[in-house]
Amino acid sequence: MGEIEKTPGLSRPGWDEYFMQVADVVARRSTCMRRNVGAVIVKDKRILATGYNGAPSGLPHCIDVGCLRQELGIPSGERHEICRGLHAEQNAIIQAAKYGIPVEGSSIYCTVEPCSLCTKMLINSGIVRIVYKEPYPDELARRILAESNVLVEHFTMPDIN
């Protein structure tokens, strides 16, 4: 067998870009009516678990039964406890736990900056790096992360031109 030929002019994405693109695809599975979010937990350049926001397994999806937070006019970032869905980061951590995959020392790529509840879970799960694309209005999450040893990076997709 011969060598693999490379096509001139095509650029290979860096690791951060690659994993964020995977998180974007994962977000497309979301069943939330308000915001589609994806998360990918990675260690040693290998995907450990993924998650998207939506109702618990086996329960009706928000897109099928409606959204109480939307019906009550609750702004983004408030009253998470009355939402029937789990956040993408929570689902990624749960998926890893369900299959016995340790996440300590790993990174998580999120399409949206984690809320304060997810932030606390990420810290306690041993995740050491959070890379997010879109900001989220939760100052408590930012304050908690500032007190932690978790590295937080706001990712922007590189300009291809």
PDB file of C-alpha atoms in Angstrom:
ATOM      1  CA  MET A   1       0.000   0.000   0.000  1.00  0.00           C
ATOM      2  CA  GLY A   2       1.212   3.483  -0.842  1.00  0.00           C
ATOM      3  CA  GLU A   3       1.339   6.639   1.224  1.00  0.00           C
ATOM      4  CA  ILE A   4      -1.780   8.689   1.797  1.00  0.00           C
ATOM      5  CA  GLU A   5      -1.810  11.710  -0.465  1.00  0.00           C
ATOM      6  CA  LYS A   6      -2.603  15.100   0.994  1.00  0.00           C
ATOM      7  CA  THR A   7      -4.670  17.536  -1.013  1.00  0.00           C
ATOM      8  CA  PRO A   8      -2.835  20.863  -1.340  1.00  0.00           C
ATOM      9  CA  GLY A   9      -4.695  23.848   0.082  1.00  0.00           C
ATOM     10  CA  LEU A  10      -6.863  21.906   2.542  1.00  0.00           C
ATOM     11  CA  SER A  11      -6.258  22.731   6.158  1.00  0.00           C
ATOM     12  CA  ARG A  12      -6.631  20.231   8.933  1.00  0.00           C
ATOM     13  CA  PRO A  13      -8.533  21.528  11.977  1.00  0.00           C
ATOM     14  CA  GLY A  14      -6.686  21.888  15.264  1.00  0.00           C
ATOM     15  CA  TRP A  15      -7.830  19.774  18.206  1.00  0.00           C
ATOM     16  CA  ASP A  16      -9.925  22.513  19.816  1.00  0.00           C
ATOM     17  CA  GLU A  17     -11.658  23.268  16.539  1.00  0.00           C
ATOM     18  CA  TYR A  18     -12.241  19.551  15.875  1.00  0.00           C
ATOM     19  CA  PHE A  19     -13.800  18.853  19.281  1.00  0.00           C
ATOM     20  CA  MET A  20     -15.915  22.021  19.150  1.00  0.00           C
ATOM     21  CA  GLN A  21     -17.245  20.945  15.760  1.00  0.00           C
ATOM     22  CA  VAL A  22     -18.154  17.583  17.305  1.00  0.00           C
ATOM     23  CA  ALA A  23     -19.974  19.449  20.111  1.00  0.00           C
ATOM     24  CA  ASP A  24     -21.884  21.409  17.445  1.00  0.00           C
ATOM     25  CA  VAL A  25     -23.049  18.150  15.847  1.00  0.00           C
ATOM     26  CA  VAL A  26     -24.008  16.698  19.260  1.00  0.00           C
ATOM     27  CA  ALA A  27     -26.093  19.847  19.943  1.00  0.00           C
ATOM     28  CA  ARG A  28     -28.227  19.018  16.913  1.00  0.00           C
ATOM     29  CA  ARG A  29     -29.697  16.089  18.930  1.00  0.00           C
ATOM     30  CA  SER A  30     -31.102  18.504  21.543  1.00  0.00           C
ATOM     31  CA  THR A  31     -34.826  18.417  22.220  1.00  0.00           C
ATOM     32  CA  CYS A  32     -34.909  21.762  24.062  1.00  0.00           C
ATOM     33  CA  MET A  33     -37.256  24.366  22.607  1.00  0.00           C
ATOM     34  CA  ARG A  34     -35.126  27.324  23.708  1.00  0.00           C
ATOM     35  CA  ARG A  35     -31.481  26.495  23.032  1.00  0.00           C
ATOM     36  CA  ASN A  36     -29.593  23.560  21.532  1.00  0.00           C
ATOM     37  CA  VAL A  37     -26.426  22.773  23.476  1.00  0.00           C
ATOM     38  CA  GLY A  38     -23.801  20.085  22.988  1.00  0.00           C
ATOM     39  CA  ALA A  39     -20.903  18.945  25.165  1.00  0.00           C
ATOM     40  CA  VAL A  40     -17.972  16.611  24.554  1.00  0.00           C
ATOM     41  CA  ILE A  41     -15.666  15.313  27.296  1.00  0.00           C
ATOM     42  CA  VAL A  42     -12.157  14.626  26.032  1.00  0.00           C
ATOM     43  CA  LYS A  43      -8.945  13.234  27.494  1.00  0.00           C
ATOM     44  CA  ASP A  44      -5.682  12.602  25.685  1.00  0.00           C
ATOM     45  CA  LYS A  45      -7.315  13.679  22.396  1.00  0.00           C
ATOM     46  CA  ARG A  46      -9.959  10.953  22.740  1.00  0.00           C
ATOM     47  CA  ILE A  47     -13.697  11.456  23.172  1.00  0.00           C
ATOM     48  CA  LEU A  48     -14.912   9.932  26.446  1.00  0.00           C
ATOM     49  CA  ALA A  49     -18.567  11.004  26.445  1.00  0.00           C
ATOM     50  CA  THR A  50     -21.026  13.378  24.826  1.00  0.00           C
ATOM     51  CA  GLY A  51     -24.219  15.048  25.958  1.00  0.00           C
ATOM     52  CA  TYR A  52     -26.940  17.350  24.723  1.00  0.00           C
ATOM     53  CA  ASN A  53     -29.735  19.108  26.562  1.00  0.00           C
ATOM     54  CA  GLY A  54     -33.063  17.342  26.793  1.00  0.00           C
ATOM     55  CA  ALA A  55     -35.485  15.350  28.918  1.00  0.00           C
ATOM     56  CA  PRO A  56     -34.325  12.264  30.850  1.00  0.00           C
ATOM     57  CA  SER A  57     -34.135   9.014  28.867  1.00  0.00           C
ATOM     58  CA  GLY A  58     -37.511   7.467  28.166  1.00  0.00           C
ATOM     59  CA  LEU A  59     -39.533  10.569  29.065  1.00  0.00           C
ATOM     60  CA  PRO A  60     -41.406  12.795  26.616  1.00  0.00           C
ATOM     61  CA  HIS A  61     -39.275  15.476  25.018  1.00  0.00           C
ATOM     62  CA  CYS A  62     -39.849  19.179  25.589  1.00  0.00           C
ATOM     63  CA  ILE A  63     -40.468  19.639  21.864  1.00  0.00           C
ATOM     64  CA  ASP A  64     -43.393  17.187  22.287  1.00  0.00           C
ATOM     65  CA  VAL A  65     -44.944  18.377  25.580  1.00  0.00           C
ATOM     66  CA  GLY A  66     -43.912  22.015  25.785  1.00  0.00           C
ATOM     67  CA  CYS A  67     -41.653  24.084  28.009  1.00  0.00           C
ATOM     68  CA  LEU A  68     -42.857  25.324  31.390  1.00  0.00           C
ATOM     69  CA  ARG A  69     -40.087  27.943  31.595  1.00  0.00           C
ATOM     70  CA  GLN A  70     -41.131  29.323  28.219  1.00  0.00           C
ATOM     71  CA  GLU A  71     -44.830  29.289  29.179  1.00  0.00           C
ATOM     72  CA  LEU A  72     -44.028  31.254  32.362  1.00  0.00           C
ATOM     73  CA  GLY A  73     -41.766  33.709  30.516  1.00  0.00           C
ATOM     74  CA  ILE A  74     -38.694  32.861  32.622  1.00  0.00           C
ATOM     75  CA  PRO A  75     -35.525  34.430  31.208  1.00  0.00           C
ATOM     76  CA  SER A  76     -32.484  32.410  30.189  1.00  0.00           C
ATOM     77  CA  GLY A  77     -30.221  31.598  33.109  1.00  0.00           C
ATOM     78  CA  GLU A  78     -32.990  31.555  35.735  1.00  0.00           C
ATOM     79  CA  ARG A  79     -35.075  28.881  37.507  1.00  0.00           C
ATOM     80  CA  HIS A  80     -33.314  25.809  36.086  1.00  0.00           C
ATOM     81  CA  GLU A  81     -35.049  23.654  38.701  1.00  0.00           C
ATOM     82  CA  ILE A  82     -38.415  23.785  36.928  1.00  0.00           C
ATOM     83  CA  CYS A  83     -37.006  22.620  33.603  1.00  0.00           C
ATOM     84  CA  ARG A  84     -37.758  18.975  32.728  1.00  0.00           C
ATOM     85  CA  GLY A  85     -34.503  18.718  30.776  1.00  0.00           C
ATOM     86  CA  LEU A  86     -30.925  18.130  31.777  1.00  0.00           C
ATOM     87  CA  HIS A  87     -28.096  20.269  30.484  1.00  0.00           C
ATOM     88  CA  ALA A  88     -25.598  18.950  27.958  1.00  0.00           C
ATOM     89  CA  GLU A  89     -22.745  18.976  30.488  1.00  0.00           C
ATOM     90  CA  GLN A  90     -24.849  17.023  32.994  1.00  0.00           C
ATOM     91  CA  ASN A  91     -25.750  14.434  30.376  1.00  0.00           C
ATOM     92  CA  ALA A  92     -22.102  14.035  29.334  1.00  0.00           C
ATOM     93  CA  ILE A  93     -21.014  13.468  32.961  1.00  0.00           C
ATOM     94  CA  ILE A  94     -23.921  11.049  33.510  1.00  0.00           C
ATOM     95  CA  GLN A  95     -23.106   9.136  30.331  1.00  0.00           C
ATOM     96  CA  ALA A  96     -19.502   8.703  31.470  1.00  0.00           C
ATOM     97  CA  ALA A  97     -20.623   7.558  34.936  1.00  0.00           C
ATOM     98  CA  LYS A  98     -23.202   5.147  33.506  1.00  0.00           C
ATOM     99  CA  TYR A  99     -20.523   3.374  31.470  1.00  0.00           C
ATOM    100  CA  GLY A 100     -17.787   3.558  34.119  1.00  0.00           C
ATOM    101  CA  ILE A 101     -15.591   6.065  32.292  1.00  0.00           C
ATOM    102  CA  PRO A 102     -13.505   8.255  34.611  1.00  0.00           C
ATOM    103  CA  VAL A 103     -13.402  11.916  33.564  1.00  0.00           C
ATOM    104  CA  GLU A 104     -10.869  13.196  36.095  1.00  0.00           C
ATOM    105  CA  GLY A 105      -8.179  15.251  34.356  1.00  0.00           C
ATOM    106  CA  SER A 106     -10.236  15.707  31.197  1.00  0.00           C
ATOM    107  CA  SER A 107     -11.480  18.693  29.198  1.00  0.00           C
ATOM    108  CA  ILE A 108     -15.030  19.505  28.169  1.00  0.00           C
ATOM    109  CA  TYR A 109     -16.026  21.327  24.997  1.00  0.00           C
ATOM    110  CA  CYS A 110     -19.392  23.084  25.292  1.00  0.00           C
ATOM    111  CA  THR A 111     -21.272  25.010  22.666  1.00  0.00           C
ATOM    112  CA  VAL A 112     -22.500  27.300  25.482  1.00  0.00           C
ATOM    113  CA  GLU A 113     -20.709  28.464  28.638  1.00  0.00           C
ATOM    114  CA  PRO A 114     -21.783  26.282  31.608  1.00  0.00           C
ATOM    115  CA  CYS A 115     -24.327  27.522  34.157  1.00  0.00           C
ATOM    116  CA  SER A 116     -23.526  27.565  37.887  1.00  0.00           C
ATOM    117  CA  LEU A 117     -25.072  24.133  38.526  1.00  0.00           C
ATOM    118  CA  CYS A 118     -23.110  22.517  35.690  1.00  0.00           C
ATOM    119  CA  THR A 119     -19.987  24.403  36.757  1.00  0.00           C
ATOM    120  CA  LYS A 120     -20.146  22.856  40.232  1.00  0.00           C
ATOM    121  CA  MET A 121     -20.657  19.399  38.725  1.00  0.00           C
ATOM    122  CA  LEU A 122     -17.745  19.860  36.321  1.00  0.00           C
ATOM    123  CA  ILE A 123     -15.439  20.947  39.139  1.00  0.00           C
ATOM    124  CA  ASN A 124     -16.429  17.997  41.350  1.00  0.00           C
ATOM    125  CA  SER A 125     -16.093  15.494  38.499  1.00  0.00           C
ATOM    126  CA  GLY A 126     -12.420  16.455  38.135  1.00  0.00           C
ATOM    127  CA  ILE A 127     -12.646  18.157  34.760  1.00  0.00           C
ATOM    128  CA  VAL A 128      -9.669  20.517  34.520  1.00  0.00           C
ATOM    129  CA  ARG A 129     -10.438  22.522  31.377  1.00  0.00           C
ATOM    130  CA  ILE A 130     -13.649  24.026  30.007  1.00  0.00           C
ATOM    131  CA  VAL A 131     -13.747  25.293  26.443  1.00  0.00           C
ATOM    132  CA  TYR A 132     -16.958  27.061  25.420  1.00  0.00           C
ATOM    133  CA  LYS A 133     -18.168  28.899  22.335  1.00  0.00           C
ATOM    134  CA  GLU A 134     -21.159  31.070  23.309  1.00  0.00           C
ATOM    135  CA  PRO A 135     -21.379  33.039  26.576  1.00  0.00           C
ATOM    136  CA  TYR A 136     -24.183  32.346  29.076  1.00  0.00           C
ATOM    137  CA  PRO A 137     -25.603  34.924  31.515  1.00  0.00           C
ATOM    138  CA  ASP A 138     -24.486  33.369  34.825  1.00  0.00           C
ATOM    139  CA  GLU A 139     -22.107  35.496  36.895  1.00  0.00           C
ATOM    140  CA  LEU A 140     -22.142  32.994  39.769  1.00  0.00           C
ATOM    141  CA  ALA A 141     -20.695  30.338  37.465  1.00  0.00           C
ATOM    142  CA  ARG A 142     -17.892  32.712  36.470  1.00  0.00           C
ATOM    143  CA  ARG A 143     -17.136  33.594  40.116  1.00  0.00           C
ATOM    144  CA  ILE A 144     -17.045  29.925  41.130  1.00  0.00           C
ATOM    145  CA  LEU A 145     -14.709  29.083  38.252  1.00  0.00           C
ATOM    146  CA  ALA A 146     -12.442  32.021  39.151  1.00  0.00           C
ATOM    147  CA  GLU A 147     -12.004  30.445  42.600  1.00  0.00           C
ATOM    148  CA  SER A 148     -11.224  27.010  41.158  1.00  0.00           C
ATOM    149  CA  ASN A 149      -8.196  25.545  39.424  1.00  0.00           C
ATOM    150  CA  VAL A 150     -10.211  24.844  36.272  1.00  0.00           C
ATOM    151  CA  LEU A 151      -8.870  26.458  33.114  1.00  0.00           C
ATOM    152  CA  VAL A 152     -11.655  28.215  31.183  1.00  0.00           C
ATOM    153  CA  GLU A 153     -11.278  29.257  27.557  1.00  0.00           C
ATOM    154  CA  HIS A 154     -13.684  31.123  25.294  1.00  0.00           C
ATOM    155  CA  PHE A 155     -13.281  29.504  21.874  1.00  0.00           C
ATOM    156  CA  THR A 156     -13.826  31.265  18.598  1.00  0.00           C
ATOM    157  CA  MET A 157     -13.726  29.401  15.321  1.00  0.00           C
ATOM    158  CA  PRO A 158     -10.683  30.326  13.275  1.00  0.00           C
ATOM    159  CA  ASP A 159     -11.182  32.468  10.204  1.00  0.00           C
ATOM    160  CA  ILE A 160     -10.697  30.208   7.174  1.00  0.00           C
ATOM    161  CA  ASN A 161     -10.116  33.070   4.715  1.00  0.00           C
TER     162      ASN A 161
END
